[in-house]
PDB file of C-alpha atoms in Angstrom:
ATOM      1  CA  MET A   1     -13.925  16.313   0.847  1.00 73.00           C
ATOM      2  CA  VAL A   2     -13.122  13.526  -1.566  1.00 87.00           C
ATOM      3  CA  HIS A   3     -13.770  14.158  -5.247  1.00 89.00           C
ATOM      4  CA  LEU A   4     -14.601  11.064  -7.221  1.00 93.00           C
ATOM      5  CA  THR A   5     -15.808  11.245 -10.786  1.00 95.00           C
ATOM      6  CA  ALA A   6     -19.091   9.532 -11.599  1.00 95.00           C
ATOM      7  CA  GLU A   7     -17.098   6.721 -13.163  1.00 96.00           C
ATOM      8  CA  GLU A   8     -14.912   6.318 -10.077  1.00 96.00           C
ATOM      9  CA  LYS A   9     -17.989   6.210  -7.811  1.00 94.00           C
ATOM     10  CA  SER A  10     -19.407   3.503 -10.040  1.00 95.00           C
ATOM     11  CA  LEU A  11     -16.149   1.520  -9.963  1.00 96.00           C
ATOM     12  CA  VAL A  12     -16.006   1.727  -6.168  1.00 96.00           C
ATOM     13  CA  SER A  13     -19.618   0.716  -5.514  1.00 95.00           C
ATOM     14  CA  GLY A  14     -19.397  -1.963  -8.179  1.00 95.00           C
ATOM     15  CA  LEU A  15     -16.462  -3.634  -6.475  1.00 96.00           C
ATOM     16  CA  TRP A  16     -17.638  -3.020  -2.926  1.00 96.00           C
ATOM     17  CA  GLY A  17     -20.882  -4.835  -3.647  1.00 95.00           C
ATOM     18  CA  LYS A  18     -18.824  -8.013  -4.030  1.00 96.00           C
ATOM     19  CA  VAL A  19     -16.640  -7.538  -0.963  1.00 96.00           C
ATOM     20  CA  LYS A  20     -17.184  -9.948   1.950  1.00 94.00           C
ATOM     21  CA  VAL A  21     -16.905  -7.178   4.496  1.00 89.00           C
ATOM     22  CA  ASP A  22     -16.598  -9.567   7.453  1.00 85.00           C
ATOM     23  CA  GLU A  23     -13.631 -11.455   6.028  1.00 92.00           C
ATOM     24  CA  VAL A  24     -11.827  -8.583   4.353  1.00 97.00           C
ATOM     25  CA  GLY A  25     -11.947  -6.526   7.561  1.00 97.00           C
ATOM     26  CA  GLY A  26     -10.244  -9.240   9.583  1.00 97.00           C
ATOM     27  CA  GLU A  27      -7.651  -9.802   6.892  1.00 98.00           C
ATOM     28  CA  ALA A  28      -6.830  -6.104   6.550  1.00 98.00           C
ATOM     29  CA  LEU A  29      -6.515  -5.515  10.270  1.00 98.00           C
ATOM     30  CA  GLY A  30      -4.504  -8.705  10.704  1.00 98.00           C
ATOM     31  CA  ARG A  31      -2.101  -7.712   7.958  1.00 98.00           C
ATOM     32  CA  LEU A  32      -1.709  -4.244   9.507  1.00 97.00           C
ATOM     33  CA  LEU A  33      -0.589  -5.896  12.752  1.00 97.00           C
ATOM     34  CA  VAL A  34       1.781  -8.264  10.916  1.00 98.00           C
ATOM     35  CA  VAL A  35       3.328  -5.830   8.437  1.00 97.00           C
ATOM     36  CA  TYR A  36       3.539  -2.861  10.830  1.00 95.00           C
ATOM     37  CA  PRO A  37       4.068  -4.563  14.196  1.00 93.00           C
ATOM     38  CA  TRP A  38       4.146  -1.332  16.206  1.00 92.00           C
ATOM     39  CA  THR A  39       0.423  -1.024  15.537  1.00 93.00           C
ATOM     40  CA  GLN A  40      -0.028  -3.909  17.982  1.00 94.00           C
ATOM     41  CA  ARG A  41       0.439  -1.328  20.724  1.00 91.00           C
ATOM     42  CA  PHE A  42      -3.258  -0.519  20.528  1.00 91.00           C
ATOM     43  CA  PHE A  43      -4.348  -4.106  20.987  1.00 94.00           C
ATOM     44  CA  ASP A  44      -2.684  -5.339  24.195  1.00 89.00           C
ATOM     45  CA  SER A  45      -5.971  -6.841  25.359  1.00 95.00           C
ATOM     46  CA  PHE A  46      -6.380  -8.953  22.223  1.00 97.00           C
ATOM     47  CA  GLY A  47      -4.407 -11.956  23.459  1.00 97.00           C
ATOM     48  CA  ASP A  48      -2.010 -13.913  21.274  1.00 97.00           C
ATOM     49  CA  LEU A  49      -0.361 -11.713  18.632  1.00 97.00           C
ATOM     50  CA  SER A  50       2.933 -13.577  18.739  1.00 96.00           C
ATOM     51  CA  SER A  51       3.142 -14.698  15.102  1.00 97.00           C
ATOM     52  CA  PRO A  52       1.494 -13.988  11.739  1.00 97.00           C
ATOM     53  CA  ASN A  53      -0.609 -17.151  12.132  1.00 97.00           C
ATOM     54  CA  ALA A  54      -1.629 -16.234  15.670  1.00 98.00           C
ATOM     55  CA  ILE A  55      -2.626 -12.750  14.533  1.00 98.00           C
ATOM     56  CA  MET A  56      -4.578 -13.823  11.458  1.00 98.00           C
ATOM     57  CA  SER A  57      -6.547 -16.470  13.378  1.00 97.00           C
ATOM     58  CA  ASN A  58      -7.098 -14.354  16.503  1.00 98.00           C
ATOM     59  CA  PRO A  59     -10.882 -14.055  17.009  1.00 97.00           C
ATOM     60  CA  LYS A  60     -10.633 -10.565  18.539  1.00 97.00           C
ATOM     61  CA  VAL A  61      -8.655  -9.345  15.529  1.00 97.00           C
ATOM     62  CA  LYS A  62     -11.298 -10.760  13.202  1.00 97.00           C
ATOM     63  CA  ALA A  63     -14.127  -9.213  15.201  1.00 97.00           C
ATOM     64  CA  HIS A  64     -12.481  -5.829  15.352  1.00 96.00           C
ATOM     65  CA  GLY A  65     -11.572  -5.978  11.691  1.00 97.00           C
ATOM     66  CA  LYS A  66     -15.225  -6.577  10.898  1.00 96.00           C
ATOM     67  CA  LYS A  67     -16.197  -3.547  12.992  1.00 95.00           C
ATOM     68  CA  VAL A  68     -13.633  -1.350  11.267  1.00 95.00           C
ATOM     69  CA  LEU A  69     -14.700  -2.376   7.794  1.00 96.00           C
ATOM     70  CA  ASN A  70     -18.392  -1.914   8.527  1.00 96.00           C
ATOM     71  CA  SER A  71     -17.492   1.609   9.532  1.00 94.00           C
ATOM     72  CA  PHE A  72     -15.587   2.042   6.307  1.00 94.00           C
ATOM     73  CA  SER A  73     -18.640   0.781   4.436  1.00 95.00           C
ATOM     74  CA  ASP A  74     -20.674   3.570   6.025  1.00 92.00           C
ATOM     75  CA  GLY A  75     -18.133   6.007   4.687  1.00 91.00           C
ATOM     76  CA  LEU A  76     -18.619   4.646   1.191  1.00 93.00           C
ATOM     77  CA  LYS A  77     -22.317   5.517   1.405  1.00 92.00           C
ATOM     78  CA  ASN A  78     -21.445   9.094   2.404  1.00 93.00           C
ATOM     79  CA  LEU A  79     -18.544  10.090   0.181  1.00 92.00           C
ATOM     80  CA  ASP A  80     -19.830  13.666   0.092  1.00 92.00           C
ATOM     81  CA  ASN A  81     -19.637  14.012   3.844  1.00 94.00           C
ATOM     82  CA  LEU A  82     -16.818  11.866   5.172  1.00 95.00           C
ATOM     83  CA  LYS A  83     -15.845  14.405   7.832  1.00 95.00           C
ATOM     84  CA  GLY A  84     -19.374  14.422   9.226  1.00 95.00           C
ATOM     85  CA  THR A  85     -19.691  10.640   9.020  1.00 95.00           C
ATOM     86  CA  PHE A  86     -16.454  10.026  10.930  1.00 96.00           C
ATOM     87  CA  ALA A  87     -16.559  12.995  13.347  1.00 96.00           C
ATOM     88  CA  LYS A  88     -17.439  10.951  16.439  1.00 96.00           C
ATOM     89  CA  LEU A  89     -14.954   8.197  15.559  1.00 96.00           C
ATOM     90  CA  SER A  90     -12.294  10.843  15.018  1.00 96.00           C
ATOM     91  CA  GLU A  91     -12.832  12.221  18.505  1.00 96.00           C
ATOM     92  CA  LEU A  92     -12.759   8.713  19.934  1.00 96.00           C
ATOM     93  CA  HIS A  93      -9.471   7.809  18.213  1.00 95.00           C
ATOM     94  CA  CYS A  94      -7.852  11.047  19.412  1.00 92.00           C
ATOM     95  CA  ASP A  95      -9.200  11.546  22.902  1.00 93.00           C
ATOM     96  CA  GLN A  96      -9.616   8.009  24.150  1.00 92.00           C
ATOM     97  CA  LEU A  97      -7.706   5.608  21.950  1.00 91.00           C
ATOM     98  CA  HIS A  98      -4.737   7.964  21.294  1.00 91.00           C
ATOM     99  CA  VAL A  99      -4.064   6.503  17.853  1.00 93.00           C
ATOM    100  CA  ASP A 100      -1.509   8.257  15.636  1.00 91.00           C
ATOM    101  CA  PRO A 101      -3.459   9.181  12.463  1.00 93.00           C
ATOM    102  CA  GLU A 102      -0.553   7.891  10.393  1.00 92.00           C
ATOM    103  CA  ASN A 103      -1.998   4.454  11.162  1.00 93.00           C
ATOM    104  CA  PHE A 104      -5.166   5.262   9.215  1.00 95.00           C
ATOM    105  CA  LYS A 105      -3.070   5.741   6.078  1.00 95.00           C
ATOM    106  CA  LEU A 106      -1.261   2.457   6.729  1.00 96.00           C
ATOM    107  CA  LEU A 107      -4.546   0.578   7.159  1.00 97.00           C
ATOM    108  CA  GLY A 108      -5.961   2.212   4.027  1.00 97.00           C
ATOM    109  CA  ASN A 109      -3.041   0.984   1.931  1.00 98.00           C
ATOM    110  CA  VAL A 110      -3.193  -2.493   3.463  1.00 98.00           C
ATOM    111  CA  LEU A 111      -6.891  -2.610   2.542  1.00 98.00           C
ATOM    112  CA  VAL A 112      -5.993  -1.700  -1.057  1.00 98.00           C
ATOM    113  CA  CYS A 113      -3.495  -4.619  -1.125  1.00 98.00           C
ATOM    114  CA  VAL A 114      -6.143  -6.996   0.251  1.00 98.00           C
ATOM    115  CA  LEU A 115      -8.654  -5.888  -2.381  1.00 98.00           C
ATOM    116  CA  ALA A 116      -6.016  -6.381  -5.112  1.00 98.00           C
ATOM    117  CA  ARG A 117      -5.373  -9.878  -3.825  1.00 98.00           C
ATOM    118  CA  HIS A 118      -9.060 -10.795  -3.758  1.00 97.00           C
ATOM    119  CA  PHE A 119     -10.129  -9.227  -7.022  1.00 97.00           C
ATOM    120  CA  GLY A 120      -7.057  -9.778  -9.209  1.00 97.00           C
ATOM    121  CA  LYS A 121      -7.658  -8.674 -12.781  1.00 97.00           C
ATOM    122  CA  GLU A 122     -10.742  -6.702 -11.768  1.00 97.00           C
ATOM    123  CA  PHE A 123      -8.608  -4.474  -9.559  1.00 98.00           C
ATOM    124  CA  THR A 124      -7.394  -2.369 -12.470  1.00 98.00           C
ATOM    125  CA  PRO A 125      -5.258   0.761 -12.049  1.00 97.00           C
ATOM    126  CA  GLN A 126      -8.460   2.809 -12.438  1.00 97.00           C
ATOM    127  CA  VAL A 127     -10.246   0.891  -9.681  1.00 98.00           C
ATOM    128  CA  GLN A 128      -7.156   1.213  -7.485  1.00 98.00           C
ATOM    129  CA  GLY A 129      -7.029   4.953  -8.182  1.00 98.00           C
ATOM    130  CA  ALA A 130     -10.628   5.370  -7.090  1.00 98.00           C
ATOM    131  CA  PHE A 131     -10.031   3.385  -3.894  1.00 97.00           C
ATOM    132  CA  GLN A 132      -6.849   5.319  -3.088  1.00 98.00           C
ATOM    133  CA  LYS A 133      -8.950   8.495  -3.135  1.00 97.00           C
ATOM    134  CA  VAL A 134     -11.495   6.871  -0.818  1.00 97.00           C
ATOM    135  CA  VAL A 135      -8.966   5.548   1.729  1.00 97.00           C
ATOM    136  CA  THR A 136      -7.203   8.919   1.772  1.00 96.00           C
ATOM    137  CA  GLY A 137     -10.552  10.650   2.326  1.00 96.00           C
ATOM    138  CA  VAL A 138     -11.458   8.312   5.170  1.00 96.00           C
ATOM    139  CA  ALA A 139      -8.008   8.681   6.776  1.00 96.00           C
ATOM    140  CA  ASN A 140      -8.276  12.478   6.574  1.00 96.00           C
ATOM    141  CA  ALA A 141     -11.809  12.438   8.000  1.00 96.00           C
ATOM    142  CA  LEU A 142     -10.678  10.257  10.897  1.00 96.00           C
ATOM    143  CA  ALA A 143      -7.821  12.675  11.608  1.00 95.00           C
ATOM    144  CA  HIS A 144     -10.001  15.760  11.254  1.00 95.00           C
ATOM    145  CA  LYS A 145     -11.000  16.164  14.927  1.00 93.00           C
ATOM    146  CA  TYR A 146      -7.509  15.656  16.314  1.00 93.00           C
ATOM    147  CA  HIS A 147      -6.119  18.410  18.475  1.00 93.00           C
TER     148      HIS A 147
ATOM    149  CA  MET B   1      13.389  -3.013  10.963  1.00 64.00           C
ATOM    150  CA  VAL B   2      16.270  -5.256   9.982  1.00 78.00           C
ATOM    151  CA  LEU B   3      15.900  -7.596   7.024  1.00 93.00           C
ATOM    152  CA  SER B   4      15.995 -10.986   8.701  1.00 96.00           C
ATOM    153  CA  ALA B   5      17.277 -14.123   7.027  1.00 96.00           C
ATOM    154  CA  ALA B   6      13.645 -15.220   6.660  1.00 96.00           C
ATOM    155  CA  ASP B   7      12.721 -11.911   4.968  1.00 97.00           C
ATOM    156  CA  ARG B   8      15.604 -12.252   2.511  1.00 97.00           C
ATOM    157  CA  ALA B   9      14.780 -15.870   1.729  1.00 97.00           C
ATOM    158  CA  ALA B  10      11.121 -14.994   1.117  1.00 97.00           C
ATOM    159  CA  VAL B  11      11.966 -12.118  -1.239  1.00 97.00           C
ATOM    160  CA  ARG B  12      14.521 -14.199  -3.162  1.00 97.00           C
ATOM    161  CA  ALA B  13      12.046 -17.061  -3.532  1.00 97.00           C
ATOM    162  CA  LEU B  14       9.343 -14.777  -4.887  1.00 97.00           C
ATOM    163  CA  TRP B  15      11.794 -13.086  -7.254  1.00 97.00           C
ATOM    164  CA  ARG B  16      12.787 -16.500  -8.663  1.00 96.00           C
ATOM    165  CA  LYS B  17       9.104 -17.159  -9.245  1.00 96.00           C
ATOM    166  CA  LEU B  18       8.633 -13.842 -11.057  1.00 96.00           C
ATOM    167  CA  GLY B  19      11.423 -14.907 -13.384  1.00 94.00           C
ATOM    168  CA  SER B  20      11.523 -12.913 -16.600  1.00 94.00           C
ATOM    169  CA  ASN B  21       8.220 -11.181 -15.808  1.00 96.00           C
ATOM    170  CA  VAL B  22       9.721  -8.646 -13.407  1.00 97.00           C
ATOM    171  CA  GLY B  23       9.665  -6.042 -16.197  1.00 97.00           C
ATOM    172  CA  ILE B  24       5.958  -6.597 -16.825  1.00 98.00           C
ATOM    173  CA  TYR B  25       5.107  -6.169 -13.154  1.00 98.00           C
ATOM    174  CA  ALA B  26       7.345  -3.131 -12.682  1.00 98.00           C
ATOM    175  CA  THR B  27       5.643  -1.543 -15.703  1.00 98.00           C
ATOM    176  CA  GLU B  28       2.215  -2.278 -14.233  1.00 98.00           C
ATOM    177  CA  ALA B  29       3.378  -0.815 -10.908  1.00 98.00           C
ATOM    178  CA  LEU B  30       4.395   2.368 -12.729  1.00 98.00           C
ATOM    179  CA  GLU B  31       1.024   2.561 -14.501  1.00 98.00           C
ATOM    180  CA  ARG B  32      -0.749   2.118 -11.173  1.00 98.00           C
ATOM    181  CA  THR B  33       1.438   4.812  -9.617  1.00 98.00           C
ATOM    182  CA  PHE B  34       0.568   7.320 -12.346  1.00 97.00           C
ATOM    183  CA  THR B  35      -3.159   6.517 -12.068  1.00 96.00           C
ATOM    184  CA  ALA B  36      -3.459   6.327  -8.278  1.00 96.00           C
ATOM    185  CA  PHE B  37      -0.973   9.103  -7.425  1.00 95.00           C
ATOM    186  CA  PRO B  38      -1.283  11.596 -10.294  1.00 93.00           C
ATOM    187  CA  THR B  39       1.311  13.987  -8.845  1.00 92.00           C
ATOM    188  CA  THR B  40       3.970  11.421  -9.787  1.00 94.00           C
ATOM    189  CA  LYS B  41       3.300  12.218 -13.443  1.00 94.00           C
ATOM    190  CA  THR B  42       5.018  15.566 -12.989  1.00 92.00           C
ATOM    191  CA  TYR B  43       8.353  13.767 -13.307  1.00 92.00           C
ATOM    192  CA  PHE B  44       7.311  12.276 -16.632  1.00 94.00           C
ATOM    193  CA  ALA B  45       5.904  15.269 -18.480  1.00 92.00           C
ATOM    194  CA  HIS B  46       8.146  14.293 -21.402  1.00 94.00           C
ATOM    195  CA  PHE B  47       6.700  10.776 -21.599  1.00 96.00           C
ATOM    196  CA  ASP B  48       3.722   9.372 -23.418  1.00 96.00           C
ATOM    197  CA  LEU B  49       1.781   8.043 -20.443  1.00 95.00           C
ATOM    198  CA  SER B  50      -1.116   6.514 -22.371  1.00 94.00           C
ATOM    199  CA  PRO B  51      -1.890   2.804 -21.762  1.00 91.00           C
ATOM    200  CA  GLY B  52       0.654   0.537 -23.432  1.00 93.00           C
ATOM    201  CA  SER B  53       3.210   3.319 -23.820  1.00 97.00           C
ATOM    202  CA  ALA B  54       6.584   2.046 -25.043  1.00 97.00           C
ATOM    203  CA  GLN B  55       8.347   4.662 -22.923  1.00 98.00           C
ATOM    204  CA  VAL B  56       6.625   3.506 -19.742  1.00 98.00           C
ATOM    205  CA  LYS B  57       7.454  -0.108 -20.616  1.00 98.00           C
ATOM    206  CA  ALA B  58      11.110   0.789 -21.165  1.00 98.00           C
ATOM    207  CA  HIS B  59      11.157   2.615 -17.853  1.00 97.00           C
ATOM    208  CA  GLY B  60       9.457  -0.336 -16.183  1.00 98.00           C
ATOM    209  CA  ASN B  61      12.276  -2.544 -17.405  1.00 98.00           C
ATOM    210  CA  LYS B  62      14.849  -0.151 -15.922  1.00 97.00           C
ATOM    211  CA  VAL B  63      13.033  -0.219 -12.576  1.00 97.00           C
ATOM    212  CA  ALA B  64      12.853  -4.022 -12.784  1.00 98.00           C
ATOM    213  CA  ASP B  65      16.608  -4.282 -13.362  1.00 97.00           C
ATOM    214  CA  ALA B  66      17.284  -2.036 -10.379  1.00 97.00           C
ATOM    215  CA  LEU B  67      14.998  -4.116  -8.151  1.00 97.00           C
ATOM    216  CA  THR B  68      16.651  -7.335  -9.328  1.00 97.00           C
ATOM    217  CA  THR B  69      20.025  -5.798  -8.453  1.00 97.00           C
ATOM    218  CA  ALA B  70      18.621  -4.907  -5.052  1.00 97.00           C
ATOM    219  CA  VAL B  71      17.402  -8.485  -4.478  1.00 97.00           C
ATOM    220  CA  ALA B  72      20.897  -9.752  -5.317  1.00 97.00           C
ATOM    221  CA  HIS B  73      22.527  -7.305  -2.888  1.00 96.00           C
ATOM    222  CA  MET B  74      20.289  -7.250   0.140  1.00 96.00           C
ATOM    223  CA  ASP B  75      23.415  -7.256   2.326  1.00 93.00           C
ATOM    224  CA  ASP B  76      24.474  -3.875   1.022  1.00 94.00           C
ATOM    225  CA  LEU B  77      21.602  -1.952  -0.503  1.00 95.00           C
ATOM    226  CA  PRO B  78      23.146   1.518   0.002  1.00 94.00           C
ATOM    227  CA  GLY B  79      26.266   0.368  -1.840  1.00 95.00           C
ATOM    228  CA  ALA B  80      24.414  -1.401  -4.630  1.00 96.00           C
ATOM    229  CA  LEU B  81      22.014   1.522  -5.170  1.00 96.00           C
ATOM    230  CA  SER B  82      24.387   4.440  -4.578  1.00 96.00           C
ATOM    231  CA  ALA B  83      24.629   5.458  -8.238  1.00 96.00           C
ATOM    232  CA  LEU B  84      20.836   5.375  -8.561  1.00 96.00           C
ATOM    233  CA  SER B  85      20.527   7.371  -5.371  1.00 95.00           C
ATOM    234  CA  ASP B  86      22.861  10.043  -6.741  1.00 95.00           C
ATOM    235  CA  LEU B  87      20.881  10.112  -9.984  1.00 95.00           C
ATOM    236  CA  HIS B  88      17.503  10.537  -8.276  1.00 93.00           C
ATOM    237  CA  ALA B  89      18.797  13.063  -5.750  1.00 91.00           C
ATOM    238  CA  HIS B  90      21.003  15.291  -7.850  1.00 91.00           C
ATOM    239  CA  GLN B  91      19.879  14.977 -11.448  1.00 91.00           C
ATOM    240  CA  LEU B  92      16.268  13.841 -11.454  1.00 91.00           C
ATOM    241  CA  ARG B  93      15.580  15.562  -8.134  1.00 89.00           C
ATOM    242  CA  VAL B  94      12.633  13.331  -7.286  1.00 92.00           C
ATOM    243  CA  ASP B  95      10.970  13.987  -3.944  1.00 90.00           C
ATOM    244  CA  PRO B  96      11.541  10.742  -1.987  1.00 91.00           C
ATOM    245  CA  ILE B  97       7.849  10.506  -0.967  1.00 92.00           C
ATOM    246  CA  ASN B  98       7.267   9.213  -4.480  1.00 94.00           C
ATOM    247  CA  PHE B  99       9.381   6.118  -3.876  1.00 96.00           C
ATOM    248  CA  LYS B 100       6.791   5.058  -1.293  1.00 96.00           C
ATOM    249  CA  PHE B 101       3.973   5.442  -3.826  1.00 97.00           C
ATOM    250  CA  LEU B 102       5.780   3.195  -6.320  1.00 98.00           C
ATOM    251  CA  GLY B 103       6.652   0.714  -3.557  1.00 98.00           C
ATOM    252  CA  HIS B 104       2.993   0.478  -2.541  1.00 98.00           C
ATOM    253  CA  CYS B 105       1.872   0.003  -6.162  1.00 98.00           C
ATOM    254  CA  LEU B 106       4.436  -2.748  -6.571  1.00 98.00           C
ATOM    255  CA  LEU B 107       2.899  -4.529  -3.572  1.00 98.00           C
ATOM    256  CA  VAL B 108      -0.568  -4.074  -5.098  1.00 98.00           C
ATOM    257  CA  THR B 109       0.669  -5.482  -8.433  1.00 98.00           C
ATOM    258  CA  LEU B 110       2.195  -8.538  -6.747  1.00 98.00           C
ATOM    259  CA  ALA B 111      -0.943  -9.081  -4.629  1.00 98.00           C
ATOM    260  CA  ARG B 112      -3.049  -8.950  -7.773  1.00 98.00           C
ATOM    261  CA  HIS B 113      -0.883 -11.429  -9.733  1.00 98.00           C
ATOM    262  CA  TYR B 114       0.255 -13.767  -6.943  1.00 97.00           C
ATOM    263  CA  PRO B 115      -2.663 -13.916  -4.479  1.00 97.00           C
ATOM    264  CA  GLY B 116      -1.648 -17.346  -3.205  1.00 97.00           C
ATOM    265  CA  ASP B 117       1.927 -16.258  -2.503  1.00 97.00           C
ATOM    266  CA  PHE B 118       1.019 -12.908  -1.028  1.00 97.00           C
ATOM    267  CA  GLY B 119       0.287 -14.131   2.500  1.00 97.00           C
ATOM    268  CA  PRO B 120       0.727 -11.815   5.507  1.00 98.00           C
ATOM    269  CA  ALA B 121       4.323 -12.908   6.220  1.00 97.00           C
ATOM    270  CA  MET B 122       5.361 -12.428   2.566  1.00 98.00           C
ATOM    271  CA  HIS B 123       3.561  -9.063   2.548  1.00 98.00           C
ATOM    272  CA  ALA B 124       5.606  -8.056   5.601  1.00 98.00           C
ATOM    273  CA  SER B 125       8.932  -9.242   4.117  1.00 98.00           C
ATOM    274  CA  LEU B 126       8.293  -7.464   0.817  1.00 98.00           C
ATOM    275  CA  ASP B 127       7.256  -4.266   2.570  1.00 98.00           C
ATOM    276  CA  LYS B 128      10.439  -4.334   4.669  1.00 97.00           C
ATOM    277  CA  PHE B 129      12.600  -5.035   1.630  1.00 98.00           C
ATOM    278  CA  LEU B 130      11.032  -2.139  -0.288  1.00 98.00           C
ATOM    279  CA  SER B 131      11.481   0.144   2.739  1.00 97.00           C
ATOM    280  CA  HIS B 132      15.176  -0.689   2.734  1.00 97.00           C
ATOM    281  CA  VAL B 133      15.405  -0.063  -1.018  1.00 97.00           C
ATOM    282  CA  ILE B 134      13.656   3.283  -0.576  1.00 96.00           C
ATOM    283  CA  SER B 135      16.023   4.174   2.280  1.00 95.00           C
ATOM    284  CA  ALA B 136      19.016   3.325   0.138  1.00 95.00           C
ATOM    285  CA  LEU B 137      17.627   5.370  -2.759  1.00 94.00           C
ATOM    286  CA  ALA B 138      17.114   8.335  -0.471  1.00 93.00           C
ATOM    287  CA  SER B 139      20.595   8.076   1.073  1.00 91.00           C
ATOM    288  CA  SER B 140      22.241  10.621  -1.254  1.00 89.00           C
ATOM    289  CA  TYR B 141      19.674  13.288  -0.580  1.00 88.00           C
ATOM    290  CA  GLY B 142      20.440  16.480   1.312  1.00 74.00           C
TER     291      GLY B 142
END
């Protein structure tokens, strides 16, 4: 369970309200594939991932990034029950997709970098701290059903 | 993950751009590390960690100098950082996981201050560079 103070919850929802979920999702997933190229192993069917430009402009990457971030958004509405919220997705990632949960931590940190880039001054250490708790909580929830 | 010529060129170019502000950004990275990863504060129980602390600023400058040294010696990071590695391993006895937390917060700081420069390829080069620095710092351990 993730423990955010009332202030942290307010900082998170305040910032998230301004996030363009569609764009940020694509950017975060794209950067994951560029910065940690082994993560491309899960996306063989996505077509051209041959260069940073190819990855960032790949329509399947953008679409999947959007999907991932919408899911993340759901998590933000259920901070008191992340494990429940992500139970089915956790099973999926373990049993069918066979994704090493380490990747969830990588994506979480990439998302934090993307938010810092978009929000600049607004992304204070306190805001970052609150988001680090959230991405850790989501990563743990997604890993929870692994066996 | 070898540091390619392109990675090195990208890191050097960004470092030139940071100029004399490296200390400011390293200090901010430290502040972010203490806020986002509170366990890291255990190594600084003797510090004033309140915002604007002179001790944190001084430490930020030390970290900045070390990173600048690293940028100038990307061909031999273990050699260039061996004294610092010994210090962290044998005297300070810092668990190496913490280097990753600071590395991440440095990326966040640079993304926040240089959004236009922090494209995906630069992000990748910086991350690789910091991984190599962390490896070199951890080389004296055990």
